[in-house]
CSV table of C-alpha atoms in Angstrom, one decimal:
chain,number,residue,atom,x,y,z
A,716,UNK,CA,-81.2,100.7,80.1
A,717,UNK,CA,-77.7,99.9,78.8
A,718,UNK,CA,-75.7,102.1,76.5
A,719,UNK,CA,-72.4,100.3,76.6
A,720,UNK,CA,-72.3,99.7,72.9
A,721,UNK,CA,-69.5,101.2,70.8
A,722,UNK,CA,-71.5,104.2,69.4
A,723,UNK,CA,-69.5,106.9,67.5
A,724,UNK,CA,-68.7,110.2,69.1
A,725,UNK,CA,-71.5,112.8,68.6
A,726,UNK,CA,-71.3,114.6,65.3
A,727,UNK,CA,-72.2,118.2,64.7
A,728,UNK,CA,-76.0,118.5,64.7
A,729,UNK,CA,-78.1,120.1,62.1
A,730,UNK,CA,-80.0,123.4,62.7
A,731,UNK,CA,-83.2,121.4,63.0
A,732,UNK,CA,-81.8,119.2,65.8
A,733,UNK,CA,-80.3,122.2,67.6
A,734,UNK,CA,-83.7,123.9,67.6
A,735,UNK,CA,-85.5,121.0,69.2
A,736,UNK,CA,-87.9,122.1,72.0
A,737,UNK,CA,-86.6,121.5,75.5
A,738,UNK,CA,-88.6,121.0,78.7
A,739,UNK,CA,-87.4,123.5,81.2
A,740,UNK,CA,-89.1,122.3,84.4
A,741,UNK,CA,-90.6,118.8,83.8
A,742,UNK,CA,-93.2,117.5,86.1
A,743,UNK,CA,-92.5,114.3,88.1
A,744,UNK,CA,-95.0,112.2,86.0
A,745,UNK,CA,-93.2,113.4,82.9
A,746,UNK,CA,-89.8,112.2,84.2
A,747,UNK,CA,-91.2,108.8,85.2
A,748,UNK,CA,-92.9,108.4,81.8
A,749,UNK,CA,-89.7,109.4,80.0
A,750,UNK,CA,-87.6,106.8,82.0
A,751,UNK,CA,-90.2,104.0,81.3
A,752,UNK,CA,-90.5,104.8,77.6
A,753,UNK,CA,-86.7,105.2,77.3
A,754,UNK,CA,-86.1,101.8,78.8
A,755,UNK,CA,-88.7,100.1,76.6
A,756,UNK,CA,-87.4,101.8,73.6
A,757,UNK,CA,-83.8,100.7,74.1
A,758,UNK,CA,-85.0,97.1,74.7
A,759,UNK,CA,-86.7,97.1,71.3
A,760,UNK,CA,-84.2,99.0,69.2
A,761,UNK,CA,-81.3,97.4,67.4
A,762,UNK,CA,-78.7,100.0,68.6
A,763,UNK,CA,-75.8,98.5,66.6
A,764,UNK,CA,-77.8,98.8,63.4
A,765,UNK,CA,-78.9,102.4,64.2
A,766,UNK,CA,-75.4,103.5,65.1
A,767,UNK,CA,-74.2,102.6,61.6
A,768,UNK,CA,-77.4,103.8,59.8
A,769,UNK,CA,-78.0,107.2,58.3
A,770,UNK,CA,-79.0,109.5,61.1
A,771,UNK,CA,-82.1,110.9,59.5
A,772,UNK,CA,-83.5,107.4,58.8
A,773,UNK,CA,-82.6,106.3,62.4
A,774,UNK,CA,-84.3,109.3,63.9
A,775,UNK,CA,-87.5,108.5,61.8
A,776,UNK,CA,-87.5,105.0,63.1
A,777,UNK,CA,-87.0,106.1,66.7
A,778,UNK,CA,-89.8,108.7,66.4
A,779,UNK,CA,-92.3,106.1,65.1
A,780,UNK,CA,-91.6,103.6,67.8
A,781,UNK,CA,-91.4,106.2,70.5
A,782,UNK,CA,-94.8,107.7,69.8
A,783,UNK,CA,-96.3,104.2,69.8
A,784,UNK,CA,-94.8,103.6,73.3
A,785,UNK,CA,-96.1,106.9,74.6
A,786,UNK,CA,-99.6,105.9,73.3
A,787,UNK,CA,-99.3,102.6,75.2
A,788,UNK,CA,-98.6,104.4,78.4
A,789,UNK,CA,-101.8,106.3,78.0
A,790,UNK,CA,-100.5,109.6,79.6
A,791,UNK,CA,-101.6,112.8,77.8
A,792,UNK,CA,-98.5,114.8,76.7
A,793,UNK,CA,-98.2,118.1,74.9
A,794,UNK,CA,-96.4,118.3,71.6
A,795,UNK,CA,-93.5,120.1,73.3
A,796,UNK,CA,-93.2,117.2,75.9
A,797,UNK,CA,-93.3,114.6,73.1
A,798,UNK,CA,-90.6,116.4,71.1
A,799,UNK,CA,-88.7,116.8,74.4
A,800,UNK,CA,-88.7,113.0,75.0
A,801,UNK,CA,-87.7,112.4,71.4
A,802,UNK,CA,-84.8,114.8,71.7
A,803,UNK,CA,-83.6,113.3,75.0
A,804,UNK,CA,-83.8,109.7,73.6
A,805,UNK,CA,-81.9,110.7,70.4
A,806,UNK,CA,-79.3,112.4,72.5
A,807,UNK,CA,-78.9,109.2,74.6
A,808,UNK,CA,-78.6,107.0,71.5
A,809,UNK,CA,-76.3,109.1,69.4
A,810,UNK,CA,-74.7,111.6,71.9
A,811,UNK,CA,-74.0,112.4,75.5
A,812,UNK,CA,-77.5,112.5,76.9
A,813,UNK,CA,-78.3,115.6,79.0
A,814,UNK,CA,-75.0,117.2,78.0
A,815,UNK,CA,-76.0,117.5,74.3
A,816,UNK,CA,-78.1,120.7,74.6
A,817,UNK,CA,-75.4,122.3,76.6
A,818,UNK,CA,-72.7,121.3,74.0
A,819,UNK,CA,-74.9,122.9,71.3
A,820,UNK,CA,-75.0,126.2,73.2
A,821,UNK,CA,-72.1,128.4,72.0
A,822,UNK,CA,-72.4,130.7,74.9
A,823,UNK,CA,-71.3,128.1,77.4
A,824,UNK,CA,-67.5,127.9,78.1
A,825,UNK,CA,-67.5,125.3,80.9
A,826,UNK,CA,-69.8,122.5,82.0
A,827,UNK,CA,-69.3,121.3,85.6
A,828,UNK,CA,-71.3,118.2,86.7
A,829,UNK,CA,-71.3,117.6,90.5
A,830,UNK,CA,-72.7,114.1,90.7
A,831,UNK,CA,-76.0,113.4,88.9
A,832,UNK,CA,-77.9,116.0,90.8
A,833,UNK,CA,-76.1,119.2,90.0
A,834,UNK,CA,-75.0,120.8,86.7
A,835,UNK,CA,-73.3,124.2,86.5
A,836,UNK,CA,-72.2,126.1,83.5
A,837,UNK,CA,-70.1,129.2,82.9
A,838,UNK,CA,-71.3,131.9,80.6
A,839,UNK,CA,-69.4,135.2,80.1
A,840,UNK,CA,-67.2,134.3,83.1
A,841,UNK,CA,-70.1,133.7,85.5
A,842,UNK,CA,-71.2,130.4,87.0
A,843,UNK,CA,-74.9,129.4,87.0
A,844,UNK,CA,-76.8,126.3,88.0
A,845,UNK,CA,-79.1,124.7,85.5
A,846,UNK,CA,-82.2,122.5,86.0
A,847,UNK,CA,-80.5,119.8,83.9
A,848,UNK,CA,-79.8,116.6,85.8
A,849,UNK,CA,-79.0,112.9,85.2
A,850,UNK,CA,-81.3,110.1,86.3
A,851,UNK,CA,-78.7,108.7,88.7
A,852,UNK,CA,-75.0,108.2,89.1
A,853,UNK,CA,-75.1,105.1,86.8
A,854,UNK,CA,-76.5,107.3,84.0
A,855,UNK,CA,-73.7,109.8,84.5
A,856,UNK,CA,-71.1,107.0,84.5
A,857,UNK,CA,-72.5,105.8,81.2
A,858,UNK,CA,-71.9,109.2,79.7
A,859,UNK,CA,-68.4,109.4,81.1
A,860,UNK,CA,-67.6,106.0,79.8
A,861,UNK,CA,-68.8,107.0,76.3
A,862,UNK,CA,-66.6,110.1,76.3
A,863,UNK,CA,-63.4,108.4,77.5
A,864,UNK,CA,-63.8,105.2,75.4
A,865,UNK,CA,-64.1,107.4,72.3
A,866,UNK,CA,-60.4,108.4,72.7
A,867,UNK,CA,-59.1,105.0,73.9
A,868,UNK,CA,-59.1,105.7,77.6
A,869,UNK,CA,-60.9,104.2,80.5
A,870,UNK,CA,-62.2,105.1,84.0
A,871,UNK,CA,-63.0,102.5,86.7
A,872,UNK,CA,-62.1,101.6,90.3
A,873,UNK,CA,-58.5,100.9,89.4
A,874,UNK,CA,-58.1,104.1,87.4
A,875,UNK,CA,-60.6,106.6,88.9
A,876,UNK,CA,-59.2,109.7,87.2
A,877,UNK,CA,-59.0,110.4,83.5
A,878,UNK,CA,-58.3,113.2,81.1
A,879,UNK,CA,-59.9,113.0,77.7
A,880,UNK,CA,-61.3,115.2,74.9
A,881,UNK,CA,-64.5,115.5,72.8
A,882,UNK,CA,-64.6,115.4,69.0
A,883,UNK,CA,-64.6,119.2,68.9
A,884,UNK,CA,-61.4,119.4,71.0
A,885,UNK,CA,-63.1,120.3,74.3
A,886,UNK,CA,-61.1,119.2,77.3
A,887,UNK,CA,-62.7,116.7,79.7
A,888,UNK,CA,-61.7,115.6,83.2
A,889,UNK,CA,-63.6,112.9,85.1
A,890,UNK,CA,-63.1,111.6,88.6
A,891,UNK,CA,-65.2,108.9,90.2
A,892,UNK,CA,-65.6,107.1,93.5
A,893,UNK,CA,-63.8,106.2,95.7
A,894,UNK,CA,-61.8,109.4,95.0
A,895,UNK,CA,-65.0,111.4,94.5
A,896,UNK,CA,-66.8,111.0,97.8
A,897,UNK,CA,-70.4,111.9,96.8
A,898,UNK,CA,-70.4,110.5,93.2
A,899,UNK,CA,-68.9,111.0,89.8
A,900,UNK,CA,-67.6,114.4,88.9
A,901,UNK,CA,-67.3,115.6,85.3
A,902,UNK,CA,-65.6,118.9,84.1
A,903,UNK,CA,-65.7,120.0,80.4
A,904,UNK,CA,-63.6,122.9,79.3
A,905,UNK,CA,-65.1,124.0,75.9
A,906,UNK,CA,-63.3,125.7,73.1
A,907,UNK,CA,-65.2,127.8,70.5
A,908,UNK,CA,-65.7,126.3,67.1
A,909,UNK,CA,-63.8,129.1,65.7
A,910,UNK,CA,-60.6,129.5,67.6
A,911,UNK,CA,-59.5,133.1,68.4
A,912,UNK,CA,-57.0,134.6,66.0
A,913,UNK,CA,-54.3,137.1,66.8
A,914,UNK,CA,-56.4,140.1,65.8
A,915,UNK,CA,-59.3,138.8,67.9
A,916,UNK,CA,-57.1,139.1,71.0
A,917,UNK,CA,-56.5,142.8,70.2
A,918,UNK,CA,-60.2,143.3,69.5
A,919,UNK,CA,-61.3,141.8,72.9
A,920,UNK,CA,-58.5,143.8,74.6
A,921,UNK,CA,-56.5,140.8,75.9
A,922,UNK,CA,-53.4,142.7,74.8
A,923,UNK,CA,-52.4,145.7,72.7
A,924,UNK,CA,-51.3,145.7,69.1
A,925,UNK,CA,-47.7,146.6,70.2
A,926,UNK,CA,-47.6,143.6,72.5
A,927,UNK,CA,-48.9,141.3,69.8
A,928,UNK,CA,-46.4,142.6,67.3
A,929,UNK,CA,-43.5,142.1,69.7
A,930,UNK,CA,-44.6,138.5,70.5
A,931,UNK,CA,-45.0,137.8,66.8
A,932,UNK,CA,-41.5,138.9,66.1
A,933,UNK,CA,-40.2,136.8,69.1
A,934,UNK,CA,-41.8,133.7,67.6
A,935,UNK,CA,-40.5,134.4,64.1
A,936,UNK,CA,-37.0,135.0,65.5
A,937,UNK,CA,-37.1,131.6,67.3
A,938,UNK,CA,-37.1,132.9,70.9
A,939,UNK,CA,-38.1,130.3,73.5
A,940,UNK,CA,-41.4,131.4,75.1
A,941,UNK,CA,-43.0,130.3,78.4
A,942,UNK,CA,-46.7,131.2,79.0
A,943,UNK,CA,-47.6,131.3,82.6
A,944,UNK,CA,-51.1,131.6,84.2
A,945,UNK,CA,-53.8,130.1,86.4
A,946,UNK,CA,-56.5,127.6,85.5
A,947,UNK,CA,-58.8,129.0,82.9
A,948,UNK,CA,-56.6,132.0,82.2
A,949,UNK,CA,-56.4,131.4,78.5
A,950,UNK,CA,-52.9,129.9,78.2
A,951,UNK,CA,-53.9,127.3,75.6
A,952,UNK,CA,-55.7,129.9,73.5
A,953,UNK,CA,-52.6,132.2,73.6
A,954,UNK,CA,-50.3,129.2,72.8
A,955,UNK,CA,-52.5,128.5,69.7
A,956,UNK,CA,-52.2,132.1,68.6
A,957,UNK,CA,-48.5,132.3,69.0
A,958,UNK,CA,-48.0,129.0,67.2
A,959,UNK,CA,-49.8,130.5,64.2
A,960,UNK,CA,-46.7,132.7,63.6
A,961,UNK,CA,-44.5,129.7,63.0
A,962,UNK,CA,-43.5,129.3,59.3
A,963,UNK,CA,-45.1,126.7,57.2
A,964,UNK,CA,-41.6,125.5,56.2
A,965,UNK,CA,-40.8,124.3,59.7
A,966,UNK,CA,-41.6,120.9,61.2
A,967,UNK,CA,-43.5,121.2,64.4
A,968,UNK,CA,-43.9,118.4,67.1
A,969,UNK,CA,-46.6,119.0,69.7
A,970,UNK,CA,-46.7,117.0,73.0
A,971,UNK,CA,-49.8,117.0,75.2
A,972,UNK,CA,-51.5,115.0,77.9
A,973,UNK,CA,-54.8,115.4,76.0
A,974,UNK,CA,-54.5,116.7,72.5
A,975,UNK,CA,-56.1,120.2,72.5
A,976,UNK,CA,-53.8,122.4,70.3
A,977,UNK,CA,-55.1,123.2,66.8
A,978,UNK,CA,-52.1,124.2,64.7
A,979,UNK,CA,-52.9,125.2,61.2
A,980,UNK,CA,-49.5,124.4,59.8
A,981,UNK,CA,-49.4,121.4,57.5
A,982,UNK,CA,-46.2,119.9,58.7
A,983,UNK,CA,-47.3,119.1,62.3
A,984,UNK,CA,-46.7,115.9,64.2
A,985,UNK,CA,-49.0,115.5,67.2
A,986,UNK,CA,-48.1,113.3,70.2
A,987,UNK,CA,-50.3,112.4,73.2
A,988,UNK,CA,-49.5,110.7,76.4
A,989,UNK,CA,-51.0,107.3,77.2
A,990,UNK,CA,-52.4,106.2,80.7
A,991,UNK,CA,-51.5,102.8,82.1
A,992,UNK,CA,-53.6,99.7,81.1
A,993,UNK,CA,-55.7,97.6,83.4
A,994,UNK,CA,-52.6,95.9,84.8
A,995,UNK,CA,-51.1,99.3,85.6
A,996,UNK,CA,-48.5,99.0,82.8
A,997,UNK,CA,-47.8,100.7,79.5
A,998,UNK,CA,-48.1,104.3,80.6
A,999,UNK,CA,-46.3,106.8,78.3
A,1000,UNK,CA,-45.6,110.1,79.9
A,1001,UNK,CA,-44.6,113.5,78.5
A,1002,UNK,CA,-41.0,113.1,79.4
A,1003,UNK,CA,-40.8,109.9,77.2
A,1004,UNK,CA,-42.5,111.7,74.3
A,1005,UNK,CA,-40.2,114.6,74.6
A,1006,UNK,CA,-37.1,112.4,74.4
A,1007,UNK,CA,-38.6,110.7,71.4
A,1008,UNK,CA,-39.5,114.0,69.8
A,1009,UNK,CA,-35.8,114.9,69.7
A,1010,UNK,CA,-35.3,112.0,67.3
A,1011,UNK,CA,-38.1,113.2,65.0
A,1012,UNK,CA,-36.0,116.1,63.5
A,1013,UNK,CA,-38.3,118.8,64.8
A,1014,UNK,CA,-37.7,122.5,64.0
A,1015,UNK,CA,-40.0,123.5,66.9
A,1016,UNK,CA,-41.3,121.6,69.9
A,1017,UNK,CA,-44.6,122.8,71.5
A,1018,UNK,CA,-45.5,121.3,74.8
A,1019,UNK,CA,-49.1,121.9,75.9
A,1020,UNK,CA,-48.0,122.2,79.6
A,1021,UNK,CA,-45.0,121.2,81.6
A,1022,UNK,CA,-46.0,119.8,85.0
A,1023,UNK,CA,-43.2,117.4,86.0
A,1024,UNK,CA,-39.7,116.1,85.4
A,1025,UNK,CA,-40.0,116.6,81.6
A,1026,UNK,CA,-39.2,120.3,82.4
A,1027,UNK,CA,-35.5,119.5,82.4
A,1028,UNK,CA,-35.6,117.7,79.0
A,1029,UNK,CA,-37.6,120.6,77.6
A,1030,UNK,CA,-34.9,123.1,78.8
A,1031,UNK,CA,-32.1,120.9,77.4
A,1032,UNK,CA,-33.9,120.7,74.0
A,1033,UNK,CA,-34.2,124.5,74.0
A,1034,UNK,CA,-30.5,124.8,74.8
A,1035,UNK,CA,-29.4,122.3,72.1
A,1036,UNK,CA,-30.6,123.5,68.8
A,1037,UNK,CA,-34.4,123.6,69.2
A,1038,UNK,CA,-34.9,127.3,69.5
A,1039,UNK,CA,-38.3,128.7,69.1
A,1040,UNK,CA,-40.0,126.2,71.4
A,1041,UNK,CA,-43.3,127.1,73.2
A,1042,UNK,CA,-44.8,125.8,76.4
A,1043,UNK,CA,-47.1,126.7,79.3
A,1044,UNK,CA,-47.0,126.4,83.1
A,1045,UNK,CA,-49.4,127.0,86.0
A,1046,UNK,CA,-48.2,130.0,88.0
A,1047,UNK,CA,-49.4,133.3,89.3
A,1048,UNK,CA,-46.5,135.5,88.3
A,1049,UNK,CA,-43.5,135.3,86.0
A,1050,UNK,CA,-41.2,134.8,88.9
A,1051,UNK,CA,-43.4,132.1,90.3
A,1052,UNK,CA,-43.3,130.4,86.9
A,1053,UNK,CA,-39.5,130.1,87.1
A,1054,UNK,CA,-39.7,128.8,90.6
A,1055,UNK,CA,-42.1,126.1,89.5
A,1056,UNK,CA,-39.9,125.1,86.6
A,1057,UNK,CA,-37.0,124.8,89.1
A,1058,UNK,CA,-39.1,122.6,91.3
A,1059,UNK,CA,-40.1,120.4,88.4
A,1060,UNK,CA,-36.4,120.0,87.4
A,1061,UNK,CA,-35.7,118.9,91.0
A,1062,UNK,CA,-38.4,116.2,90.7
A,1063,UNK,CA,-36.4,114.4,87.9
A,1064,UNK,CA,-32.8,115.4,88.8
A,1065,UNK,CA,-32.4,115.5,92.5
A,1066,UNK,CA,-28.6,115.8,92.4
A,1067,UNK,CA,-28.5,118.8,90.1
A,1068,UNK,CA,-27.2,121.9,92.1
A,1069,UNK,CA,-29.6,124.8,92.5
A,1070,UNK,CA,-27.3,127.2,90.6
A,1071,UNK,CA,-27.0,124.7,87.7
A,1072,UNK,CA,-30.8,124.5,87.5
A,1073,UNK,CA,-31.2,128.3,87.3
A,1074,UNK,CA,-28.4,128.5,84.7
A,1075,UNK,CA,-30.4,126.0,82.6
A,1076,UNK,CA,-33.5,128.1,83.0
A,1077,UNK,CA,-31.8,131.5,82.3
A,1078,UNK,CA,-30.1,130.1,79.2
A,1079,UNK,CA,-33.1,128.3,77.7
A,1080,UNK,CA,-36.1,130.6,78.3
A,1081,UNK,CA,-36.1,134.1,76.7
A,1082,UNK,CA,-39.6,135.5,77.2
A,1083,UNK,CA,-42.2,134.8,80.0
A,1084,UNK,CA,-45.8,135.8,79.3
A,1085,UNK,CA,-48.2,136.1,82.2
A,1086,UNK,CA,-51.8,135.5,81.3
A,1087,UNK,CA,-54.5,136.2,83.9
A,1088,UNK,CA,-58.2,135.9,84.3
A,1089,UNK,CA,-59.8,139.1,85.7
A,1090,UNK,CA,-62.7,139.2,88.2
A,1091,UNK,CA,-65.2,140.0,85.4
A,1092,UNK,CA,-64.2,136.8,83.5
A,1093,UNK,CA,-62.0,138.6,80.9
A,1094,UNK,CA,-58.6,137.3,80.1
A,1095,UNK,CA,-55.6,139.6,79.7
A,1096,UNK,CA,-51.9,139.4,79.2
A,1097,UNK,CA,-50.8,141.1,82.4
A,1098,UNK,CA,-47.0,140.9,81.8
A,1099,UNK,CA,-44.4,140.3,79.2
A,1100,UNK,CA,-41.0,139.8,80.7
A,1101,UNK,CA,-37.6,139.0,79.4
A,1102,UNK,CA,-35.0,136.9,81.1
A,1103,UNK,CA,-31.7,138.7,80.9
A,1104,UNK,CA,-29.3,136.3,82.6
A,1105,UNK,CA,-28.1,135.7,86.1
A,1106,UNK,CA,-26.6,137.9,88.9
A,1107,UNK,CA,-25.0,135.6,91.4
A,1108,UNK,CA,-27.6,132.8,92.1
A,1109,UNK,CA,-30.6,134.9,91.0
A,1110,UNK,CA,-32.2,134.8,87.5
A,1111,UNK,CA,-32.6,138.4,86.4
A,1112,UNK,CA,-35.7,139.6,84.5
A,1113,UNK,CA,-37.0,142.8,83.1
A,1114,UNK,CA,-40.6,143.7,82.4
A,1115,UNK,CA,-41.4,145.0,78.9
A,1116,UNK,CA,-45.2,145.4,79.0
A,1117,UNK,CA,-47.7,145.1,81.8
A,1118,UNK,CA,-51.4,145.6,82.6
A,1119,UNK,CA,-52.3,147.8,85.6
A,1120,UNK,CA,-55.7,147.2,87.2
A,1121,UNK,CA,-57.1,150.5,88.3
A,1122,UNK,CA,-60.5,149.5,89.7
A,1123,UNK,CA,-63.9,147.9,89.0
A,1124,UNK,CA,-67.1,149.6,87.7
A,1125,UNK,CA,-70.4,149.3,89.5
A,1126,UNK,CA,-71.4,146.5,87.1
A,1127,UNK,CA,-68.2,144.6,87.8
A,1128,UNK,CA,-66.2,145.4,84.7
A,1129,UNK,CA,-62.4,145.7,85.3
A,1130,UNK,CA,-60.9,149.1,84.6
A,1131,UNK,CA,-57.2,149.2,83.8
A,1132,UNK,CA,-54.5,150.1,81.3
A,1133,UNK,CA,-51.7,148.4,79.3
A,1134,UNK,CA,-48.4,150.1,79.7
A,1135,UNK,CA,-45.0,149.7,78.1
A,1136,UNK,CA,-42.3,150.1,80.7
A,1137,UNK,CA,-39.9,152.0,78.3
A,1138,UNK,CA,-37.3,149.2,78.6
A,1139,UNK,CA,-35.9,148.2,75.3
A,1140,UNK,CA,-35.4,144.4,75.4
A,1141,UNK,CA,-31.9,142.8,75.0
A,1142,UNK,CA,-33.7,140.4,72.6
A,1143,UNK,CA,-33.8,143.3,70.1
A,1144,UNK,CA,-30.2,142.4,69.0
A,1145,UNK,CA,-31.3,138.8,68.3
A,1146,UNK,CA,-34.4,140.1,66.4
A,1147,UNK,CA,-32.1,142.4,64.4
A,1148,UNK,CA,-29.9,139.5,63.5
A,1149,UNK,CA,-33.0,137.8,62.1
A,1150,UNK,CA,-33.8,140.8,59.9
A,1151,UNK,CA,-36.4,142.2,62.3
A,1152,UNK,CA,-36.1,145.9,63.1
A,1153,UNK,CA,-38.4,147.2,65.8
A,1154,UNK,CA,-39.5,150.8,65.9
A,1155,UNK,CA,-38.1,152.8,68.9
A,1156,UNK,CA,-41.6,153.8,70.1
A,1157,UNK,CA,-42.9,150.2,70.3
A,1158,UNK,CA,-41.8,150.1,74.0
A,1159,UNK,CA,-43.5,153.4,74.9
A,1160,UNK,CA,-47.1,154.4,75.5
A,1161,UNK,CA,-50.3,153.6,77.5
A,1162,UNK,CA,-53.6,152.1,76.4
A,1163,UNK,CA,-56.6,152.5,78.6
A,1164,UNK,CA,-59.1,149.6,79.0
A,1165,UNK,CA,-62.6,150.2,80.2
């Protein structure tokens, strides 16, 4: 049962396909029959011709042949089970096999495959295990190969880790033996078909309207912004929202390990890193792309995430005429984010004095936003801080807005409040020079969240 042909990435399915019956708890005989029929079907089909044919016609051909093979097996099946086998086979031929029904489910935000035996998903911030499985690790490897080959990447013994993306922009990570001890591991971070807009963040209480307006003004006034947060905290979503405030008249260059950002501006140049080839050569990393981006006459540079020595180049770009740049970093607090940036600079410039590093950071970054994932699965902007300069060898910061967690309800919902600290940012002078006048009461007030 080989699916190594170059079959296109799965396309959005029709409502009829999405509504196909699924078998929740298949009996062993059903699984064995499905495997036998599937193998015989693939041996008889001309997959190359089917891949290029119109999908409706290809499905009709598969249905006819499939039901003939089921009749040959002589095992009585219900119509639900017949349609279930048909759906599974079509998913294997045109899509990603057992993952297809999960990718059609809009309530699922994460798909986590722990070898072929276990599949977990996240819904509404909660993990749950599904009865979905793969036939064996080879079956799972075929699905992984199909995903990564679709974006020109590879995963094998010489390159056992890979980052990729699906056609809808979902983020994919795969790691295989020998690094994965028990078998291949696959993680898919899904993004909704309709990305959250600025007003949506206010509606779902990720931040208040005052906070959003302040950040919008900061972007329009070309302040450099760093978004900090843990894994799954919503940094990329917030970065997308903030980038929407950039003028259509500006040229934007984005740099990412795996392209995820969906900027709506027409004048956007997207760059993506490249892993090494089979011989271990030809890798293009973020630092090289960032240096090249400076030659592309960008008005704004948006880096999906800084995680290495490219941090120094990013800061130098911010300090040399590329104001208004945006990026993210993994950190638990705004102060930790600055420490991580400092460590990354040291990775690429070991002879740079500590004070010089901090001066670069203090001069380049204006605003640090802390994004956090709460215990109930909700994401909130827990802090908006401004870098005000240096005192001695210490970078000075002042908090403008924050979220205070007050407790948890019996059903697990987080109770808290957004609060303005009453501190008027030094950046107001820069905003004023850009023609933006902030009302005095913007930095006052409390908003309860229940």
